[in-house]
PDB file of C-alpha atoms in Angstrom:
ATOM      1  CA  UNK A   1      54.852  20.611  -1.215  1.00  0.00           C
ATOM      2  CA  UNK A   2      53.913  20.741  -4.868  1.00  0.00           C
ATOM      3  CA  UNK A   3      51.302  17.993  -5.039  1.00  0.00           C
ATOM      4  CA  UNK A   4      49.666  15.841  -2.432  1.00  0.00           C
ATOM      5  CA  UNK A   5      48.131  12.384  -2.524  1.00  0.00           C
ATOM      6  CA  UNK A   6      49.095  10.878   0.834  1.00  0.00           C
ATOM      7  CA  UNK A   7      51.025   8.031  -0.775  1.00  0.00           C
ATOM      8  CA  UNK A   8      53.240   5.564   0.979  1.00  0.00           C
ATOM      9  CA  UNK A   9      56.600   4.918  -0.620  1.00  0.00           C
ATOM     10  CA  UNK A  10      59.254   2.266  -0.167  1.00  0.00           C
ATOM     11  CA  UNK A  11      62.865   3.305  -0.688  1.00  0.00           C
ATOM     12  CA  UNK A  12      65.104   0.345  -1.496  1.00  0.00           C
ATOM     13  CA  UNK A  13      68.292   0.948   0.474  1.00  0.00           C
ATOM     14  CA  UNK A  14      69.355  -2.537   1.528  1.00  0.00           C
ATOM     15  CA  UNK A  15      71.701  -3.561  -1.273  1.00  0.00           C
ATOM     16  CA  UNK A  16      75.447  -4.003  -0.977  1.00  0.00           C
ATOM     17  CA  UNK A  17      76.310  -1.585  -3.773  1.00  0.00           C
ATOM     18  CA  UNK A  18      78.909  -3.908  -5.265  1.00  0.00           C
ATOM     19  CA  UNK A  19      79.229  -1.858  -8.473  1.00  0.00           C
ATOM     20  CA  UNK A  20      80.602   1.021  -6.392  1.00  0.00           C
ATOM     21  CA  UNK A  21      83.109  -1.049  -4.444  1.00  0.00           C
ATOM     22  CA  UNK A  22      85.389  -0.350  -2.678  1.00  0.00           C
ATOM     23  CA  UNK A  23      83.477   2.808  -1.605  1.00  0.00           C
ATOM     24  CA  UNK A  24      80.547   0.734  -0.381  1.00  0.00           C
ATOM     25  CA  UNK A  25      82.476  -1.879   1.585  1.00  0.00           C
ATOM     26  CA  UNK A  26      82.307   0.231   4.742  1.00  0.00           C
ATOM     27  CA  UNK A  27      79.730   2.796   3.679  1.00  0.00           C
ATOM     28  CA  UNK A  28      76.166   2.128   2.445  1.00  0.00           C
ATOM     29  CA  UNK A  29      75.466   3.328  -1.081  1.00  0.00           C
ATOM     30  CA  UNK A  30      72.351   5.352  -0.075  1.00  0.00           C
ATOM     31  CA  UNK A  31      74.626   7.573   2.034  1.00  0.00           C
ATOM     32  CA  UNK A  32      77.074   8.258  -0.803  1.00  0.00           C
ATOM     33  CA  UNK A  33      77.144  12.077  -1.102  1.00  0.00           C
ATOM     34  CA  UNK A  34      75.907  13.971  -4.123  1.00  0.00           C
ATOM     35  CA  UNK A  35      77.213  17.465  -3.522  1.00  0.00           C
ATOM     36  CA  UNK A  36      76.643  18.116   0.175  1.00  0.00           C
ATOM     37  CA  UNK A  37      73.788  15.621   0.623  1.00  0.00           C
ATOM     38  CA  UNK A  38      73.496  11.827   0.675  1.00  0.00           C
ATOM     39  CA  UNK A  39      71.500  10.513  -2.267  1.00  0.00           C
ATOM     40  CA  UNK A  40      69.018   8.990   0.213  1.00  0.00           C
ATOM     41  CA  UNK A  41      68.134  12.398   1.650  1.00  0.00           C
ATOM     42  CA  UNK A  42      67.587  13.810  -1.838  1.00  0.00           C
ATOM     43  CA  UNK A  43      65.224  10.937  -2.652  1.00  0.00           C
ATOM     44  CA  UNK A  44      63.266  11.303   0.585  1.00  0.00           C
ATOM     45  CA  UNK A  45      62.832  15.054   0.156  1.00  0.00           C
ATOM     46  CA  UNK A  46      61.639  14.545  -3.410  1.00  0.00           C
ATOM     47  CA  UNK A  47      59.110  11.957  -2.275  1.00  0.00           C
ATOM     48  CA  UNK A  48      57.701  14.397   0.262  1.00  0.00           C
ATOM     49  CA  UNK A  49      57.549  17.200  -2.325  1.00  0.00           C
ATOM     50  CA  UNK A  50      55.602  15.021  -4.734  1.00  0.00           C
ATOM     51  CA  UNK A  51      52.997  13.965  -2.221  1.00  0.00           C
ATOM     52  CA  UNK A  52      54.249  11.074  -0.097  1.00  0.00           C
ATOM     53  CA  UNK A  53      53.344  11.225   3.574  1.00  0.00           C
ATOM     54  CA  UNK A  54      55.157   8.050   4.656  1.00  0.00           C
ATOM     55  CA  UNK A  55      58.403   6.445   3.507  1.00  0.00           C
ATOM     56  CA  UNK A  56      59.469   2.960   4.489  1.00  0.00           C
ATOM     57  CA  UNK A  57      63.223   2.563   4.030  1.00  0.00           C
ATOM     58  CA  UNK A  58      64.225  -1.013   3.270  1.00  0.00           C
ATOM     59  CA  UNK A  59      67.569  -1.617   4.978  1.00  0.00           C
ATOM     60  CA  UNK A  60      69.986  -4.535   5.178  1.00  0.00           C
ATOM     61  CA  UNK A  61      73.662  -3.922   4.392  1.00  0.00           C
ATOM     62  CA  UNK A  62      75.133  -1.515   6.981  1.00  0.00           C
ATOM     63  CA  UNK A  63      71.603  -0.673   8.144  1.00  0.00           C
ATOM     64  CA  UNK A  64      72.671   0.942  11.468  1.00  0.00           C
ATOM     65  CA  UNK A  65      74.578   3.647   9.571  1.00  0.00           C
ATOM     66  CA  UNK A  66      71.521   4.542   7.500  1.00  0.00           C
ATOM     67  CA  UNK A  67      69.229   4.632  10.527  1.00  0.00           C
ATOM     68  CA  UNK A  68      71.735   6.659  12.531  1.00  0.00           C
ATOM     69  CA  UNK A  69      72.045   9.227   9.748  1.00  0.00           C
ATOM     70  CA  UNK A  70      68.290   9.688   9.360  1.00  0.00           C
ATOM     71  CA  UNK A  71      67.848   9.960  13.123  1.00  0.00           C
ATOM     72  CA  UNK A  72      70.675  12.480  13.429  1.00  0.00           C
ATOM     73  CA  UNK A  73      69.596  14.699  10.520  1.00  0.00           C
ATOM     74  CA  UNK A  74      66.186  15.118  12.133  1.00  0.00           C
ATOM     75  CA  UNK A  75      62.701  14.846  10.653  1.00  0.00           C
ATOM     76  CA  UNK A  76      61.651  15.792   7.151  1.00  0.00           C
ATOM     77  CA  UNK A  77      58.558  17.869   7.767  1.00  0.00           C
ATOM     78  CA  UNK A  78      55.407  16.060   6.709  1.00  0.00           C
ATOM     79  CA  UNK A  79      57.152  12.748   5.988  1.00  0.00           C
ATOM     80  CA  UNK A  80      56.957   9.874   8.458  1.00  0.00           C
ATOM     81  CA  UNK A  81      59.939   7.530   8.109  1.00  0.00           C
ATOM     82  CA  UNK A  82      60.051   3.914   9.238  1.00  0.00           C
ATOM     83  CA  UNK A  83      62.118   0.881   8.281  1.00  0.00           C
ATOM     84  CA  UNK A  84      61.743  -2.516   6.674  1.00  0.00           C
ATOM     85  CA  UNK A  85      64.633  -4.462   8.211  1.00  0.00           C
ATOM     86  CA  UNK A  86      65.856  -7.386   6.117  1.00  0.00           C
ATOM     87  CA  UNK A  87      67.355 -10.257   8.107  1.00  0.00           C
ATOM     88  CA  UNK A  88      68.665 -11.622   4.798  1.00  0.00           C
ATOM     89  CA  UNK A  89      68.847 -10.097   1.298  1.00  0.00           C
ATOM     90  CA  UNK A  90      65.364 -10.181  -0.219  1.00  0.00           C
ATOM     91  CA  UNK A  91      66.049  -8.568  -3.583  1.00  0.00           C
ATOM     92  CA  UNK A  92      64.458  -5.472  -5.051  1.00  0.00           C
ATOM     93  CA  UNK A  93      60.877  -6.752  -4.746  1.00  0.00           C
ATOM     94  CA  UNK A  94      61.028  -9.264  -1.903  1.00  0.00           C
ATOM     95  CA  UNK A  95      61.246  -6.578   0.772  1.00  0.00           C
ATOM     96  CA  UNK A  96      57.759  -5.373  -0.180  1.00  0.00           C
ATOM     97  CA  UNK A  97      56.321  -8.430   1.545  1.00  0.00           C
ATOM     98  CA  UNK A  98      57.182  -6.720   4.851  1.00  0.00           C
ATOM     99  CA  UNK A  99      55.030  -3.651   4.160  1.00  0.00           C
ATOM    100  CA  UNK A 100      52.111  -3.719   6.604  1.00  0.00           C
ATOM    101  CA  UNK A 101      48.465  -3.153   5.669  1.00  0.00           C
ATOM    102  CA  UNK A 102      48.786  -2.550   1.935  1.00  0.00           C
ATOM    103  CA  UNK A 103      45.384  -1.249   0.855  1.00  0.00           C
ATOM    104  CA  UNK A 104      46.467   1.402  -1.649  1.00  0.00           C
ATOM    105  CA  UNK A 105      49.020   1.814  -4.424  1.00  0.00           C
ATOM    106  CA  UNK A 106      52.633   1.706  -3.278  1.00  0.00           C
ATOM    107  CA  UNK A 107      55.389   3.796  -4.839  1.00  0.00           C
ATOM    108  CA  UNK A 108      58.763   2.022  -4.876  1.00  0.00           C
ATOM    109  CA  UNK A 109      62.026   3.854  -5.585  1.00  0.00           C
ATOM    110  CA  UNK A 110      65.624   2.653  -5.678  1.00  0.00           C
ATOM    111  CA  UNK A 111      67.675   4.507  -3.103  1.00  0.00           C
ATOM    112  CA  UNK A 112      70.455   5.318  -5.582  1.00  0.00           C
ATOM    113  CA  UNK A 113      68.531   7.153  -8.310  1.00  0.00           C
ATOM    114  CA  UNK A 114      69.116  10.838  -8.964  1.00  0.00           C
ATOM    115  CA  UNK A 115      66.222  12.109 -11.044  1.00  0.00           C
ATOM    116  CA  UNK A 116      63.951  15.072 -11.631  1.00  0.00           C
ATOM    117  CA  UNK A 117      61.001  12.720 -12.167  1.00  0.00           C
ATOM    118  CA  UNK A 118      57.627  13.931 -10.913  1.00  0.00           C
ATOM    119  CA  UNK A 119      56.605  10.891  -8.882  1.00  0.00           C
ATOM    120  CA  UNK A 120      53.004  12.058  -8.636  1.00  0.00           C
ATOM    121  CA  UNK A 121      52.712  11.859 -12.432  1.00  0.00           C
ATOM    122  CA  UNK A 122      53.864   8.234 -12.415  1.00  0.00           C
ATOM    123  CA  UNK A 123      51.163   7.424  -9.862  1.00  0.00           C
ATOM    124  CA  UNK A 124      48.547   9.277 -11.899  1.00  0.00           C
ATOM    125  CA  UNK A 125      49.537   7.311 -15.007  1.00  0.00           C
ATOM    126  CA  UNK A 126      49.366   4.034 -13.076  1.00  0.00           C
ATOM    127  CA  UNK A 127      45.829   4.742 -11.912  1.00  0.00           C
ATOM    128  CA  UNK A 128      44.615   5.963 -15.280  1.00  0.00           C
ATOM    129  CA  UNK A 129      45.958   2.799 -16.922  1.00  0.00           C
ATOM    130  CA  UNK A 130      44.454   0.501 -14.300  1.00  0.00           C
ATOM    131  CA  UNK A 131      47.786  -1.309 -14.173  1.00  0.00           C
ATOM    132  CA  UNK A 132      48.882  -3.973 -11.744  1.00  0.00           C
ATOM    133  CA  UNK A 133      52.400  -2.570 -11.938  1.00  0.00           C
ATOM    134  CA  UNK A 134      53.875   0.537 -13.552  1.00  0.00           C
ATOM    135  CA  UNK A 135      57.562   0.976 -14.354  1.00  0.00           C
ATOM    136  CA  UNK A 136      59.306   4.313 -14.862  1.00  0.00           C
ATOM    137  CA  UNK A 137      61.113   4.025 -18.208  1.00  0.00           C
ATOM    138  CA  UNK A 138      63.930   6.154 -19.600  1.00  0.00           C
ATOM    139  CA  UNK A 139      65.560   5.988 -23.064  1.00  0.00           C
ATOM    140  CA  UNK A 140      69.232   5.072 -23.184  1.00  0.00           C
ATOM    141  CA  UNK A 141      71.472   5.309 -26.237  1.00  0.00           C
ATOM    142  CA  UNK A 142      74.585   3.166 -26.450  1.00  0.00           C
ATOM    143  CA  UNK A 143      77.291   3.408 -29.053  1.00  0.00           C
ATOM    144  CA  UNK A 144      79.406   0.425 -29.964  1.00  0.00           C
ATOM    145  CA  UNK A 145      82.917   1.672 -30.696  1.00  0.00           C
ATOM    146  CA  UNK A 146      83.554  -0.957 -33.356  1.00  0.00           C
ATOM    147  CA  UNK A 147      82.345  -1.911 -36.780  1.00  0.00           C
ATOM    148  CA  UNK A 148      79.416  -4.335 -36.492  1.00  0.00           C
ATOM    149  CA  UNK A 149      78.957  -7.015 -39.151  1.00  0.00           C
ATOM    150  CA  UNK A 150      75.911  -8.898 -40.335  1.00  0.00           C
ATOM    151  CA  UNK A 151      77.008 -12.395 -41.303  1.00  0.00           C
ATOM    152  CA  UNK A 152      74.900 -14.912 -43.230  1.00  0.00           C
ATOM    153  CA  UNK A 153      74.738 -18.597 -42.221  1.00  0.00           C
ATOM    154  CA  UNK A 154      77.161 -19.273 -45.081  1.00  0.00           C
ATOM    155  CA  UNK A 155      79.756 -17.106 -43.413  1.00  0.00           C
ATOM    156  CA  UNK A 156      79.479 -14.330 -46.000  1.00  0.00           C
ATOM    157  CA  UNK A 157      79.473 -10.755 -44.729  1.00  0.00           C
ATOM    158  CA  UNK A 158      76.221  -9.141 -45.903  1.00  0.00           C
ATOM    159  CA  UNK A 159      76.270  -5.925 -43.883  1.00  0.00           C
ATOM    160  CA  UNK A 160      78.630  -3.566 -42.119  1.00  0.00           C
ATOM    161  CA  UNK A 161      77.768  -0.654 -39.812  1.00  0.00           C
ATOM    162  CA  UNK A 162      80.530   1.456 -38.299  1.00  0.00           C
ATOM    163  CA  UNK A 163      80.047   2.358 -34.635  1.00  0.00           C
ATOM    164  CA  UNK A 164      76.266   1.956 -34.530  1.00  0.00           C
ATOM    165  CA  UNK A 165      74.097   3.592 -31.895  1.00  0.00           C
ATOM    166  CA  UNK A 166      71.362   1.486 -30.346  1.00  0.00           C
ATOM    167  CA  UNK A 167      68.430   2.841 -28.337  1.00  0.00           C
ATOM    168  CA  UNK A 168      66.885   0.990 -25.414  1.00  0.00           C
ATOM    169  CA  UNK A 169      64.028   1.704 -23.032  1.00  0.00           C
ATOM    170  CA  UNK A 170      65.320   1.007 -19.540  1.00  0.00           C
ATOM    171  CA  UNK A 171      63.853   0.714 -16.076  1.00  0.00           C
ATOM    172  CA  UNK A 172      64.578   3.785 -13.956  1.00  0.00           C
ATOM    173  CA  UNK A 173      64.262   1.910 -10.673  1.00  0.00           C
ATOM    174  CA  UNK A 174      60.870   3.530 -10.041  1.00  0.00           C
ATOM    175  CA  UNK A 175      57.683   1.480  -9.735  1.00  0.00           C
ATOM    176  CA  UNK A 176      54.063   1.777  -8.659  1.00  0.00           C
ATOM    177  CA  UNK A 177      52.561  -1.439  -7.326  1.00  0.00           C
ATOM    178  CA  UNK A 178      48.875  -2.110  -6.874  1.00  0.00           C
ATOM    179  CA  UNK A 179      47.883  -3.599  -3.497  1.00  0.00           C
ATOM    180  CA  UNK A 180      47.104  -7.045  -4.887  1.00  0.00           C
ATOM    181  CA  UNK A 181      50.615  -7.310  -6.357  1.00  0.00           C
ATOM    182  CA  UNK A 182      52.267  -6.473  -3.039  1.00  0.00           C
ATOM    183  CA  UNK A 183      50.028  -8.819  -1.066  1.00  0.00           C
ATOM    184  CA  UNK A 184      50.910 -11.755  -3.335  1.00  0.00           C
ATOM    185  CA  UNK A 185      54.678 -11.442  -2.778  1.00  0.00           C
ATOM    186  CA  UNK A 186      55.775 -14.417  -0.692  1.00  0.00           C
ATOM    187  CA  UNK A 187      57.151 -13.390   2.708  1.00  0.00           C
ATOM    188  CA  UNK A 188      60.820 -13.919   3.512  1.00  0.00           C
ATOM    189  CA  UNK A 189      61.636 -15.080  -0.024  1.00  0.00           C
ATOM    190  CA  UNK A 190      64.096 -13.284  -2.317  1.00  0.00           C
ATOM    191  CA  UNK A 191      62.470 -11.709  -5.365  1.00  0.00           C
ATOM    192  CA  UNK A 192      63.727  -9.143  -7.867  1.00  0.00           C
ATOM    193  CA  UNK A 193      61.591  -6.830  -9.966  1.00  0.00           C
ATOM    194  CA  UNK A 194      62.542  -8.434 -13.324  1.00  0.00           C
ATOM    195  CA  UNK A 195      61.180 -11.767 -12.067  1.00  0.00           C
ATOM    196  CA  UNK A 196      58.060 -10.114 -10.670  1.00  0.00           C
ATOM    197  CA  UNK A 197      57.417  -8.331 -13.965  1.00  0.00           C
ATOM    198  CA  UNK A 198      57.758 -11.521 -15.993  1.00  0.00           C
ATOM    199  CA  UNK A 199      55.487 -13.381 -13.575  1.00  0.00           C
ATOM    200  CA  UNK A 200      52.780 -10.717 -13.865  1.00  0.00           C
ATOM    201  CA  UNK A 201      53.021 -10.722 -17.668  1.00  0.00           C
ATOM    202  CA  UNK A 202      52.747 -14.525 -17.763  1.00  0.00           C
ATOM    203  CA  UNK A 203      49.544 -14.273 -15.734  1.00  0.00           C
ATOM    204  CA  UNK A 204      48.033 -11.703 -18.067  1.00  0.00           C
ATOM    205  CA  UNK A 205      48.333  -8.803 -15.635  1.00  0.00           C
ATOM    206  CA  UNK A 206      48.753  -5.288 -17.004  1.00  0.00           C
ATOM    207  CA  UNK A 207      52.281  -3.919 -16.641  1.00  0.00           C
ATOM    208  CA  UNK A 208      52.465  -0.333 -17.868  1.00  0.00           C
ATOM    209  CA  UNK A 209      55.455   1.804 -18.873  1.00  0.00           C
ATOM    210  CA  UNK A 210      55.662   5.445 -17.848  1.00  0.00           C
ATOM    211  CA  UNK A 211      58.048   6.913 -20.408  1.00  0.00           C
ATOM    212  CA  UNK A 212      60.024  10.053 -19.635  1.00  0.00           C
ATOM    213  CA  UNK A 213      63.177  11.782 -20.818  1.00  0.00           C
ATOM    214  CA  UNK A 214      63.577  13.800 -17.603  1.00  0.00           C
ATOM    215  CA  UNK A 215      66.954  14.093 -15.907  1.00  0.00           C
ATOM    216  CA  UNK A 216      67.963  10.682 -14.549  1.00  0.00           C
ATOM    217  CA  UNK A 217      71.240   9.154 -13.399  1.00  0.00           C
ATOM    218  CA  UNK A 218      71.745   5.743 -11.807  1.00  0.00           C
ATOM    219  CA  UNK A 219      74.687   6.355  -9.481  1.00  0.00           C
ATOM    220  CA  UNK A 220      75.404   2.643  -9.098  1.00  0.00           C
ATOM    221  CA  UNK A 221      78.366   2.869 -11.512  1.00  0.00           C
ATOM    222  CA  UNK A 222      81.454   4.903 -10.737  1.00  0.00           C
ATOM    223  CA  UNK A 223      81.340   6.874 -13.996  1.00  0.00           C
ATOM    224  CA  UNK A 224      77.698   7.767 -13.450  1.00  0.00           C
ATOM    225  CA  UNK A 225      78.373   8.706  -9.844  1.00  0.00           C
ATOM    226  CA  UNK A 226      81.069  11.127 -11.011  1.00  0.00           C
ATOM    227  CA  UNK A 227      78.660  12.532 -13.584  1.00  0.00           C
ATOM    228  CA  UNK A 228      75.940  13.048 -10.971  1.00  0.00           C
ATOM    229  CA  UNK A 229      78.368  14.772  -8.608  1.00  0.00           C
ATOM    230  CA  UNK A 230      79.564  17.116 -11.353  1.00  0.00           C
ATOM    231  CA  UNK A 231      76.058  17.995 -12.558  1.00  0.00           C
ATOM    232  CA  UNK A 232      74.344  18.334  -9.186  1.00  0.00           C
ATOM    233  CA  UNK A 233      75.224  22.005  -8.523  1.00  0.00           C
ATOM    234  CA  UNK A 234      73.685  23.144 -11.810  1.00  0.00           C
ATOM    235  CA  UNK A 235      70.685  20.810 -11.396  1.00  0.00           C
ATOM    236  CA  UNK A 236      70.073  21.449  -7.694  1.00  0.00           C
ATOM    237  CA  UNK A 237      67.015  23.692  -8.123  1.00  0.00           C
ATOM    238  CA  UNK A 238      65.336  21.066 -10.309  1.00  0.00           C
ATOM    239  CA  UNK A 239      66.287  18.111  -8.142  1.00  0.00           C
ATOM    240  CA  UNK A 240      65.357  19.808  -4.849  1.00  0.00           C
ATOM    241  CA  UNK A 241      62.296  21.958  -5.592  1.00  0.00           C
ATOM    242  CA  UNK A 242      61.559  22.205  -1.855  1.00  0.00           C
ATOM    243  CA  UNK A 243      64.591  24.495  -1.440  1.00  0.00           C
ATOM    244  CA  UNK A 244      63.162  26.978  -3.909  1.00  0.00           C
ATOM    245  CA  UNK A 245      59.782  26.866  -2.234  1.00  0.00           C
ATOM    246  CA  UNK A 246      61.337  27.478   1.176  1.00  0.00           C
ATOM    247  CA  UNK A 247      63.699  30.122  -0.131  1.00  0.00           C
TER     248      UNK A 247
END
């Protein structure tokens, strides 16, 4: 293990994965393979490498398949795995209300994110900033394949840009939550992270951004899943540093 801090993590693996349908109609998205490994196993091994001692896997859609896989593959040394079982969809943040005894910061990771992010650095940033919530943030550039006009209220064209590129700072699906934030989430009520973030901001709570340009792919879209599958062999040593340490 590279760094240790005894953190607990929640891996969000309960969604239906509708953007990857029809693959996810009979197969949970966290078990979609990247190379020879399900994305969920990659995430769990990374969490252990970067200092997590316990991972709570939030499950809902096709939960028995996820639990069967993790039981069959055997333990990840040094990482205790348990489950948060949703009886109904609770959203990306609502499942956190089921986490027992939250007295320390909680790392939360989407179960479909392929990244080389150092999770321990996100936690360090969160603590240094004294934030209620920290969000992992990655830059995204998007090109519009058309000419974009600026039009005055009169209807006159006053500007024209051909195929502009816009830059956005986007959530990576990685969060660090302070205990008070988790404890205030209402049990058994659906809640998504965008709503939680806006609620915290409205109450004057500090929400911090951890910016990084590290390797990151959200495999929730088919084109990005294909990209991740193609790039995984060349990125394997970076994405699975435990293999190098054990090799």
